[in-house]
mmCIF file of C-alpha atoms in Angstrom:
data_model
loop_
_atom_site.group_PDB
_atom_site.id
_atom_site.type_symbol
_atom_site.label_atom_id
_atom_site.label_comp_id
_atom_site.label_asym_id
_atom_site.label_seq_id
_atom_site.Cartn_x
_atom_site.Cartn_y
_atom_site.Cartn_z
ATOM 1 C CA MET A 1 -85.963 3.985 -11.074
ATOM 2 C CA PRO A 2 -87.405 6.997 -9.027
ATOM 3 C CA HIS A 3 -84.047 6.577 -7.308
ATOM 4 C CA LEU A 4 -82.106 7.083 -10.376
ATOM 5 C CA ASN A 5 -84.161 10.211 -11.303
ATOM 6 C CA GLU A 6 -83.194 11.535 -7.935
ATOM 7 C CA LEU A 7 -79.691 10.788 -8.569
ATOM 8 C CA HIS A 8 -79.803 12.409 -11.987
ATOM 9 C CA GLU A 9 -81.263 15.600 -10.423
ATOM 10 C CA LYS A 10 -78.834 15.820 -7.635
ATOM 11 C CA PHE A 11 -75.722 14.909 -9.267
ATOM 12 C CA GLY A 12 -76.228 15.626 -13.072
ATOM 13 C CA GLY A 13 -75.008 19.147 -12.783
ATOM 14 C CA LYS A 14 -71.874 17.867 -11.079
ATOM 15 C CA GLY A 15 -70.723 15.707 -13.791
ATOM 16 C CA LEU A 16 -72.539 12.316 -13.115
ATOM 17 C CA VAL A 17 -74.135 10.892 -16.087
ATOM 18 C CA ILE A 18 -76.556 8.085 -15.505
ATOM 19 C CA VAL A 19 -77.073 5.927 -18.489
ATOM 20 C CA GLY A 20 -79.748 3.329 -18.394
ATOM 21 C CA VAL A 21 -79.078 0.713 -21.033
ATOM 22 C CA THR A 22 -81.672 -1.940 -22.065
ATOM 23 C CA SER A 23 -81.562 -4.623 -24.913
ATOM 24 C CA GLU A 24 -85.119 -3.611 -25.692
ATOM 25 C CA SER A 25 -85.970 -1.511 -28.736
ATOM 26 C CA LEU A 26 -86.482 2.122 -28.743
ATOM 27 C CA GLN A 27 -90.071 1.537 -29.571
ATOM 28 C CA LEU A 28 -90.474 -0.296 -26.301
ATOM 29 C CA MET A 29 -88.349 1.880 -24.230
ATOM 30 C CA GLN A 30 -89.817 5.274 -25.215
ATOM 31 C CA PRO A 31 -93.393 4.629 -23.940
ATOM 32 C CA TRP A 32 -91.958 3.130 -20.804
ATOM 33 C CA ALA A 33 -89.832 6.134 -19.989
ATOM 34 C CA GLU A 34 -92.768 8.388 -20.646
ATOM 35 C CA ALA A 35 -94.943 6.410 -18.423
ATOM 36 C CA LYS A 36 -92.573 6.136 -15.527
ATOM 37 C CA GLY A 37 -91.329 9.760 -15.995
ATOM 38 C CA ALA A 38 -87.694 8.748 -16.376
ATOM 39 C CA LYS A 39 -85.568 11.837 -16.824
ATOM 40 C CA TYR A 40 -81.969 10.412 -17.100
ATOM 41 C CA PRO A 41 -80.404 9.228 -20.333
ATOM 42 C CA LEU A 42 -81.604 5.914 -21.850
ATOM 43 C CA VAL A 43 -80.064 3.859 -24.318
ATOM 44 C CA SER A 44 -81.371 0.959 -26.286
ATOM 45 C CA ASP A 45 -78.905 -1.663 -27.480
ATOM 46 C CA PRO A 46 -80.817 -4.633 -29.147
ATOM 47 C CA SER A 47 -77.718 -6.279 -30.003
ATOM 48 C CA ALA A 48 -76.875 -6.544 -26.271
ATOM 49 C CA LYS A 49 -73.247 -6.204 -26.937
ATOM 50 C CA SER A 50 -73.031 -3.793 -23.966
ATOM 51 C CA SER A 51 -74.238 -6.088 -21.438
ATOM 52 C CA GLU A 52 -72.026 -8.849 -22.993
ATOM 53 C CA ALA A 53 -68.981 -6.525 -22.647
ATOM 54 C CA TYR A 54 -69.822 -6.002 -18.941
ATOM 55 C CA GLY A 55 -70.588 -9.713 -18.292
ATOM 56 C CA VAL A 56 -74.056 -8.805 -16.863
ATOM 57 C CA ASN A 57 -75.859 -12.004 -15.904
ATOM 58 C CA GLY A 58 -78.906 -10.550 -14.150
ATOM 59 C CA ILE A 59 -80.807 -7.199 -14.066
ATOM 60 C CA PRO A 60 -80.720 -4.558 -12.771
ATOM 61 C CA ALA A 61 -76.993 -4.451 -12.562
ATOM 62 C CA ALA A 62 -75.109 -1.178 -12.200
ATOM 63 C CA PHE A 63 -71.323 -0.019 -12.658
ATOM 64 C CA LEU A 64 -70.068 3.173 -11.584
ATOM 65 C CA ILE A 65 -67.086 4.493 -13.543
ATOM 66 C CA ASP A 66 -64.807 7.385 -12.622
ATOM 67 C CA PRO A 67 -63.714 10.164 -15.021
ATOM 68 C CA GLN A 68 -60.565 8.229 -15.834
ATOM 69 C CA GLY A 69 -62.571 5.215 -16.857
ATOM 70 C CA LYS A 70 -62.194 2.837 -14.182
ATOM 71 C CA VAL A 71 -64.819 0.771 -12.545
ATOM 72 C CA VAL A 72 -65.196 2.067 -9.041
ATOM 73 C CA TRP A 73 -68.280 0.325 -7.917
ATOM 74 C CA ALA A 74 -70.489 -2.532 -9.234
ATOM 75 C CA GLY A 75 -73.732 -4.002 -7.785
ATOM 76 C CA HIS A 76 -77.406 -3.662 -7.429
ATOM 77 C CA PRO A 77 -78.317 -0.093 -8.250
ATOM 78 C CA ALA A 78 -80.333 0.131 -4.997
ATOM 79 C CA THR A 79 -77.207 -0.486 -2.996
ATOM 80 C CA LEU A 80 -75.145 2.377 -4.340
ATOM 81 C CA THR A 81 -74.052 4.832 -1.592
ATOM 82 C CA GLN A 82 -73.626 8.568 -1.743
ATOM 83 C CA GLU A 83 -69.963 8.055 -0.497
ATOM 84 C CA SER A 84 -69.256 5.965 -3.689
ATOM 85 C CA ILE A 85 -70.786 8.600 -5.823
ATOM 86 C CA ASP A 86 -68.877 11.352 -4.186
ATOM 87 C CA LYS A 87 -65.567 9.545 -4.773
ATOM 88 C CA ALA A 88 -66.386 8.957 -8.312
ATOM 89 C CA LEU A 89 -67.220 12.597 -8.740
ATOM 90 C CA VAL A 90 -63.647 14.006 -7.867
ATOM 91 C CA GLY A 91 -62.659 15.918 -10.935
ATOM 92 C CA ALA A 92 -65.767 15.076 -12.964
ATOM 93 C CA VAL A 93 -67.258 17.625 -15.431
ATOM 94 C CA SER A 94 -70.486 17.658 -17.145
ATOM 95 C CA PRO A 95 -69.741 16.271 -20.739
ATOM 96 C CA PHE A 96 -72.678 18.106 -22.522
ATOM 97 C CA GLY A 97 -71.256 21.598 -22.195
ATOM 98 C CA PRO A 98 -70.751 24.157 -23.270
ATOM 99 C CA LEU A 99 -74.002 24.891 -24.774
ATOM 100 C CA THR A 100 -74.650 25.325 -28.416
ATOM 101 C CA ALA A 101 -74.605 28.681 -30.161
ATOM 102 C CA GLN A 102 -78.405 28.931 -29.906
ATOM 103 C CA LEU A 103 -78.036 28.580 -26.135
ATOM 104 C CA ALA A 104 -75.156 30.847 -25.680
ATOM 105 C CA PRO A 105 -77.061 33.582 -23.970
ATOM 106 C CA VAL A 106 -78.161 30.995 -21.434
ATOM 107 C CA GLN A 107 -74.609 29.935 -20.766
ATOM 108 C CA GLU A 108 -73.736 33.626 -20.132
ATOM 109 C CA LEU A 109 -76.377 33.867 -17.495
ATOM 110 C CA ILE A 110 -75.273 30.574 -15.783
ATOM 111 C CA ASP A 111 -71.622 31.881 -15.839
ATOM 112 C CA LYS A 112 -72.811 35.046 -14.197
ATOM 113 C CA HIS A 113 -74.434 32.902 -11.492
ATOM 114 C CA LEU A 114 -77.986 33.860 -12.489
ATOM 115 C CA PRO A 115 -79.393 30.527 -12.860
ATOM 116 C CA GLY A 116 -83.101 31.708 -12.277
ATOM 117 C CA LYS A 117 -82.718 34.007 -15.232
ATOM 118 C CA ALA A 118 -81.181 31.134 -17.086
ATOM 119 C CA LEU A 119 -84.245 28.948 -16.384
ATOM 120 C CA ALA A 120 -86.588 31.621 -17.458
ATOM 121 C CA LEU A 121 -84.813 32.032 -20.725
ATOM 122 C CA LEU A 122 -84.591 28.464 -21.287
ATOM 123 C CA GLN A 123 -88.449 28.374 -21.051
ATOM 124 C CA THR A 124 -88.820 31.056 -23.438
ATOM 125 C CA LEU A 125 -86.578 29.643 -25.991
ATOM 126 C CA VAL A 126 -88.216 26.268 -25.806
ATOM 127 C CA LYS A 127 -91.709 27.713 -26.311
ATOM 128 C CA GLY A 128 -90.608 29.849 -29.062
ATOM 129 C CA GLY A 129 -90.055 26.682 -30.954
ATOM 130 C CA THR A 130 -86.854 27.873 -32.883
ATOM 131 C CA LEU A 131 -84.254 25.615 -31.380
ATOM 132 C CA ASP A 132 -82.546 23.106 -33.473
ATOM 133 C CA GLU A 133 -82.681 19.525 -32.202
ATOM 134 C CA ARG A 134 -79.589 19.286 -30.325
ATOM 135 C CA SER A 135 -80.248 22.666 -28.668
ATOM 136 C CA GLN A 136 -83.745 21.342 -27.465
ATOM 137 C CA GLN A 137 -82.068 18.308 -25.853
ATOM 138 C CA LEU A 138 -79.526 20.431 -24.105
ATOM 139 C CA ALA A 139 -82.086 22.808 -23.038
ATOM 140 C CA ALA A 140 -84.120 20.021 -21.519
ATOM 141 C CA PHE A 141 -81.020 18.682 -19.747
ATOM 142 C CA THR A 142 -79.971 22.154 -18.478
ATOM 143 C CA THR A 143 -83.211 22.868 -17.235
ATOM 144 C CA THR A 144 -83.360 19.595 -15.247
ATOM 145 C CA SER A 145 -79.878 20.261 -13.796
ATOM 146 C CA LEU A 146 -80.589 23.792 -12.747
ATOM 147 C CA ASN A 147 -83.922 22.869 -11.241
ATOM 148 C CA GLY A 148 -82.173 20.023 -9.500
ATOM 149 C CA GLU A 149 -79.659 22.348 -7.954
ATOM 150 C CA ALA A 150 -82.300 24.757 -6.792
ATOM 151 C CA GLY A 151 -84.328 21.798 -5.393
ATOM 152 C CA ARG A 152 -81.419 20.700 -3.457
ATOM 153 C CA MET A 153 -81.022 24.229 -1.733
ATOM 154 C CA LEU A 154 -84.733 24.166 -0.942
ATOM 155 C CA ALA A 155 -84.575 20.952 0.654
ATOM 156 C CA HIS A 156 -81.626 21.750 2.625
ATOM 157 C CA ALA A 157 -83.426 24.889 3.903
ATOM 158 C CA ARG A 158 -86.142 22.634 4.811
ATOM 159 C CA GLU A 159 -84.129 20.524 6.814
ATOM 160 C CA LEU A 160 -82.495 23.279 8.508
ATOM 161 C CA PHE A 161 -85.874 24.814 9.575
ATOM 162 C CA GLU A 162 -87.183 21.565 10.758
ATOM 163 C CA GLY A 163 -84.002 21.226 12.888
ATOM 164 C CA LYS A 164 -84.986 24.573 14.445
ATOM 165 C CA ASP A 165 -82.146 26.619 12.922
ATOM 166 C CA VAL A 166 -84.556 29.187 11.690
ATOM 167 C CA LEU A 167 -81.689 31.665 10.722
ATOM 168 C CA ALA A 168 -79.633 29.167 8.670
ATOM 169 C CA ALA A 169 -82.800 28.203 6.907
ATOM 170 C CA ALA A 170 -83.679 31.732 6.203
ATOM 171 C CA ILE A 171 -80.342 32.707 4.854
ATOM 172 C CA LEU A 172 -80.274 29.897 2.586
ATOM 173 C CA LEU A 173 -83.644 30.790 1.307
ATOM 174 C CA HIS A 174 -82.778 34.451 0.651
ATOM 175 C CA GLU A 175 -79.737 33.032 -1.340
ATOM 176 C CA ALA A 176 -81.935 30.757 -3.212
ATOM 177 C CA ALA A 177 -84.394 33.474 -3.824
ATOM 178 C CA ALA A 178 -81.637 35.736 -5.249
ATOM 179 C CA ARG A 179 -79.989 33.094 -7.475
ATOM 180 C CA TYR A 180 -83.171 31.616 -8.936
ATOM 181 C CA ASP A 181 -84.973 34.974 -9.113
ATOM 182 C CA GLY A 182 -87.013 34.903 -12.326
ATOM 183 C CA SER A 183 -87.881 31.333 -12.125
ATOM 184 C CA GLU A 184 -90.485 29.089 -10.259
ATOM 185 C CA ARG A 185 -87.967 27.844 -7.704
ATOM 186 C CA GLY A 186 -87.148 31.565 -6.884
ATOM 187 C CA LYS A 187 -90.749 32.002 -6.177
ATOM 188 C CA ASP A 188 -90.991 28.905 -4.066
ATOM 189 C CA ALA A 189 -88.058 30.309 -1.929
ATOM 190 C CA GLN A 190 -89.913 33.621 -1.569
ATOM 191 C CA GLN A 191 -93.102 31.988 -0.572
ATOM 192 C CA LYS A 192 -91.278 29.850 2.109
ATOM 193 C CA LEU A 193 -89.655 32.935 3.582
ATOM 194 C CA LYS A 194 -93.255 34.440 3.600
ATOM 195 C CA GLU A 195 -94.508 31.547 5.516
ATOM 196 C CA ILE A 196 -91.754 31.395 8.094
ATOM 197 C CA ALA A 197 -91.970 35.118 8.726
ATOM 198 C CA LYS A 198 -95.738 34.672 9.846
ATOM 199 C CA ASP A 199 -94.333 34.005 13.262
ATOM 200 C CA ARG A 200 -93.192 37.202 15.030
ATOM 201 C CA ASP A 201 -89.932 35.964 16.367
ATOM 202 C CA CYS A 202 -88.967 33.991 13.192
ATOM 203 C CA LYS A 203 -89.747 37.381 11.176
ATOM 204 C CA ARG A 204 -86.962 39.113 13.031
ATOM 205 C CA GLU A 205 -84.580 36.302 12.176
ATOM 206 C CA VAL A 206 -85.885 36.332 8.420
ATOM 207 C CA ASP A 207 -85.226 40.150 8.255
ATOM 208 C CA GLY A 208 -81.810 39.496 9.687
ATOM 209 C CA ALA A 209 -81.086 36.792 7.372
ATOM 210 C CA ALA A 210 -81.796 39.001 4.333
ATOM 211 C CA LEU A 211 -79.067 41.394 5.318
ATOM 212 C CA ILE A 212 -76.712 38.573 6.181
ATOM 213 C CA ALA A 213 -77.351 36.885 2.746
ATOM 214 C CA LYS A 214 -76.727 40.116 0.935
ATOM 215 C CA ALA A 215 -73.478 40.843 3.118
ATOM 216 C CA ARG A 216 -72.169 37.489 2.175
ATOM 217 C CA GLN A 217 -72.831 38.107 -1.498
ATOM 218 C CA CYS A 218 -71.010 41.510 -1.122
ATOM 219 C CA GLU A 219 -68.044 39.593 0.683
ATOM 220 C CA SER A 220 -67.744 37.179 -2.051
ATOM 221 C CA ASP A 221 -67.687 40.039 -4.551
ATOM 222 C CA LYS A 222 -64.853 41.622 -2.428
ATOM 223 C CA LEU A 223 -66.970 44.473 -1.362
ATOM 224 C CA TYR A 224 -66.025 44.383 2.346
ATOM 225 C CA ASP A 225 -67.214 47.819 3.376
ATOM 226 C CA GLU A 226 -70.700 47.168 1.952
ATOM 227 C CA ALA A 227 -70.639 43.806 3.665
ATOM 228 C CA TYR A 228 -69.760 45.457 6.965
ATOM 229 C CA ALA A 229 -72.458 47.992 6.616
ATOM 230 C CA LEU A 230 -75.029 45.253 6.072
ATOM 231 C CA TYR A 231 -73.793 43.146 8.982
ATOM 232 C CA LYS A 232 -73.909 46.275 11.151
ATOM 233 C CA LYS A 233 -77.730 46.833 10.194
ATOM 234 C CA ALA A 234 -78.280 43.270 11.061
ATOM 235 C CA SER A 235 -76.381 43.541 14.424
ATOM 236 C CA GLY A 236 -79.108 46.131 15.368
ATOM 237 C CA ILE A 237 -81.838 43.481 15.493
ATOM 238 C CA SER A 238 -81.332 42.716 19.120
ATOM 239 C CA HIS A 239 -81.859 39.384 20.798
ATOM 240 C CA THR A 240 -81.620 37.312 17.622
ATOM 241 C CA LYS A 241 -79.387 34.658 16.200
ATOM 242 C CA ALA A 242 -79.000 37.013 13.235
ATOM 243 C CA LYS A 243 -77.351 39.709 15.574
ATOM 244 C CA ASP A 244 -74.939 37.058 16.835
ATOM 245 C CA GLU A 245 -74.105 36.015 13.348
ATOM 246 C CA ALA A 246 -73.680 39.571 12.122
ATOM 247 C CA ASP A 247 -71.457 40.352 15.207
ATOM 248 C CA ARG A 248 -69.267 37.301 14.359
ATOM 249 C CA ALA A 249 -68.883 38.204 10.737
ATOM 250 C CA MET A 250 -68.092 41.933 11.630
ATOM 251 C CA GLY A 251 -65.238 40.604 13.951
ATOM 252 C CA GLN A 252 -63.808 38.452 11.195
ATOM 253 C CA ILE A 253 -63.712 41.161 8.775
ATOM 254 C CA GLU A 254 -61.915 43.441 11.313
ATOM 255 C CA ALA A 255 -59.560 40.497 12.439
ATOM 256 C CA GLN A 256 -58.602 39.994 8.819
ATOM 257 C CA GLY A 257 -57.847 43.590 8.174
ATOM 258 C CA MET A 258 -60.544 43.858 5.348
ATOM 259 C CA ARG A 259 -62.157 47.019 6.363
ATOM 260 C CA GLY A 260 -61.390 49.651 3.758
ATOM 261 C CA PHE A 261 -60.026 47.103 1.214
ATOM 262 C CA LYS A 262 -60.309 48.500 -2.379
ATOM 263 C CA ALA A 263 -60.281 46.154 -5.178
ATOM 264 C CA ASP A 264 -58.892 48.772 -7.546
ATOM 265 C CA CYS A 265 -56.027 49.593 -5.241
ATOM 266 C CA THR A 266 -52.864 47.527 -6.264
ATOM 267 C CA ASP A 267 -51.441 47.681 -2.638
ATOM 268 C CA CYS A 268 -54.781 46.399 -1.400
ATOM 269 C CA THR A 269 -54.769 43.515 -3.923
ATOM 270 C CA ALA A 270 -51.091 42.838 -3.405
ATOM 271 C CA ASP A 271 -51.514 42.258 0.415
ATOM 272 C CA GLY A 272 -54.771 40.402 0.135
ATOM 273 C CA ARG A 273 -56.233 42.898 2.715
ATOM 274 C CA ALA A 274 -56.820 46.634 3.068
ATOM 275 C CA CYS A 275 -53.399 48.506 2.696
ATOM 276 C CA LYS A 276 -52.079 51.093 5.121
ATOM 277 C CA ARG A 277 -53.649 53.824 3.379
ATOM 278 C CA HIS A 278 -57.018 52.449 3.111
ATOM 279 C CA ARG A 279 -57.301 50.445 6.235
ATOM 280 C CA LYS A 280 -60.093 51.269 8.654
ATOM 281 C CA ARG A 281 -60.387 50.373 12.188
ATOM 282 C CA MET B 1 -83.428 -20.230 -34.689
ATOM 283 C CA TYR B 2 -84.898 -22.084 -31.785
ATOM 284 C CA GLU B 3 -82.111 -24.656 -32.068
ATOM 285 C CA ARG B 4 -79.588 -21.941 -31.973
ATOM 286 C CA PHE B 5 -81.103 -20.368 -28.945
ATOM 287 C CA ALA B 6 -81.138 -23.528 -26.999
ATOM 288 C CA ALA B 7 -77.417 -24.396 -27.996
ATOM 289 C CA THR B 8 -76.480 -20.956 -26.821
ATOM 290 C CA THR B 9 -78.329 -21.412 -23.567
ATOM 291 C CA LEU B 10 -76.701 -24.661 -22.920
ATOM 292 C CA ALA B 11 -73.328 -23.544 -23.806
ATOM 293 C CA LEU B 12 -73.896 -20.607 -21.544
ATOM 294 C CA ALA B 13 -75.098 -22.916 -18.820
ATOM 295 C CA LEU B 14 -72.009 -25.170 -19.104
ATOM 296 C CA ALA B 15 -69.331 -22.739 -19.652
ATOM 297 C CA ALA B 16 -70.476 -20.634 -16.798
ATOM 298 C CA PRO B 17 -69.492 -17.117 -17.425
ATOM 299 C CA ALA B 18 -69.214 -16.577 -21.000
ATOM 300 C CA PHE B 19 -67.955 -12.975 -20.759
ATOM 301 C CA PRO B 20 -65.982 -11.787 -17.721
ATOM 302 C CA GLN B 21 -67.902 -10.089 -15.186
ATOM 303 C CA VAL B 22 -66.470 -6.597 -15.076
ATOM 304 C CA LYS B 23 -65.174 -5.902 -11.778
ATOM 305 C CA VAL B 24 -64.140 -2.864 -9.600
ATOM 306 C CA GLY B 25 -60.511 -1.715 -10.563
ATOM 307 C CA MET B 26 -60.945 -2.751 -14.166
ATOM 308 C CA ASP B 27 -61.012 -0.389 -17.194
ATOM 309 C CA ALA B 28 -64.745 0.141 -18.091
ATOM 310 C CA PRO B 29 -65.478 -1.094 -21.571
ATOM 311 C CA THR B 30 -66.903 1.556 -23.890
ATOM 312 C CA ILE B 31 -70.298 1.155 -25.255
ATOM 313 C CA ALA B 32 -71.375 2.185 -28.744
ATOM 314 C CA VAL B 33 -74.856 3.828 -28.782
ATOM 315 C CA ASP B 34 -77.239 4.179 -31.676
ATOM 316 C CA ALA B 35 -80.647 4.845 -30.010
ATOM 317 C CA GLN B 36 -81.020 7.159 -27.009
ATOM 318 C CA LEU B 37 -83.636 9.196 -25.044
ATOM 319 C CA ASN B 38 -83.437 12.127 -22.470
ATOM 320 C CA CYS B 39 -80.024 13.579 -23.541
ATOM 321 C CA PRO B 40 -78.009 15.253 -26.180
ATOM 322 C CA PRO B 41 -76.906 12.682 -28.798
ATOM 323 C CA PHE B 42 -73.723 10.641 -28.309
ATOM 324 C CA THR B 43 -72.498 7.810 -30.069
ATOM 325 C CA SER B 44 -70.247 6.039 -27.618
ATOM 326 C CA THR B 45 -69.839 6.265 -23.832
ATOM 327 C CA ALA B 46 -66.173 7.368 -24.857
ATOM 328 C CA ASP B 47 -68.021 10.797 -25.820
ATOM 329 C CA LEU B 48 -68.751 11.411 -22.177
ATOM 330 C CA LYS B 49 -65.229 12.035 -21.309
ATOM 331 C CA GLY B 50 -64.754 13.822 -18.122
ATOM 332 C CA ALA B 51 -67.911 12.700 -16.521
ATOM 333 C CA ALA B 52 -68.391 9.982 -13.813
ATOM 334 C CA LEU B 53 -70.707 7.323 -15.350
ATOM 335 C CA LEU B 54 -73.444 5.218 -13.782
ATOM 336 C CA LEU B 55 -74.291 2.602 -16.177
ATOM 337 C CA GLU B 56 -77.598 0.630 -15.357
ATOM 338 C CA PHE B 57 -78.621 -2.449 -17.204
ATOM 339 C CA TRP B 58 -82.352 -2.615 -17.031
ATOM 340 C CA ALA B 59 -85.455 -3.942 -18.829
ATOM 341 C CA THR B 60 -88.915 -2.617 -19.089
ATOM 342 C CA TRP B 61 -90.454 -5.898 -17.874
#
C-alpha cells in the first residue's frame, strides 16, 4: 500500500490513475484509508461485480490498463515494474482536468508553469472553505500531484548530490526553488541550497548554478542574449564545473547562431536563428 | 443463505474459473462505481478515458 501511495505521487500527474477496488463497504474502507494514509482513489464495490469481471481469485491482484483500454500487465502489485508503467503511460493524460471554474485561477498558474504559486493558492482556497464538493476533491488531488512532482525534483537533486555532482544538484534545486516559489517545497529547495553552500567550494558551484538555472530559463523563453550574458557571468567563476558548463552552453548558442536572435523579428523566427541583420559574433 | 453460499463455493470449486481471468492483451472490462474516496467523483472507469489505469483488488483484512 505505501508502494501505491508512492506510485500515485510519482505518476498521478502524468496520467496514471490508481484505483483500489474492494468488495468491502465504504464504512469499512474509510477508517482503513485514514489509518493507513492512503492517498490514491479507492472504490467500494460490495456487489463484487468488478472482481468477477476481472476473474480475480486471490488478492491483492492488479491490472495495468493503457489509455486505449487494453490490459498491458497483470499480477501481484508488488511485482509491477517502472518499465511497465512507463509503457502504459505513453499518450496518457490526467482525466480529472481541466479544473472547475472555482479553481480556474489555479489552472492558470499551472499553465504558466508556476506550480508553487498554484500550491499556495490551493491552500488558501481550501482553508477559505468556500469550495464546492467537487472543487475540494480536485483541490486535494491537484495538491498531491504538484507536491509529488516537486518531491521528485528534490529527490533527484539529493541523488545527484550524493553522487558528488554538486553542480547538477544545485542547478536542479535552483530550478525547483523558482518553480515552487511560494510553497513549502520551494522553501525546502532553498534550505537545501543553503546547506550545500556552507562548504566554500560547493558555494562557488551553487552560485554558478543559480546563474546557469536562470540562463536555461531564458533559453527556453528564447531570450538568447540574456542567457548568454548570464552564462558569461558564470564563466567568470574560475576553476568550477559551473564555469565549464557555462562555457559549453555559450559555445552552443554561438554554434547554433542564436546570438542576437530577436523573437519579434520575422526573419529571425523564419530562420529559427538570428537573421543576418541581428546576428552577433 | 448458508446453503446458497455452500452451493456456490462447491460450484466454484468444481467448475474451476467461474469467470475468465482477464489477461494481458485483452480489453479491460469497465467497472461501475458508486462509492469512492480520495478523488473527484466518477461513475465508471470509462469516465477515466485518456488515463492509464492501475486497478488493484484489495481488502482491509
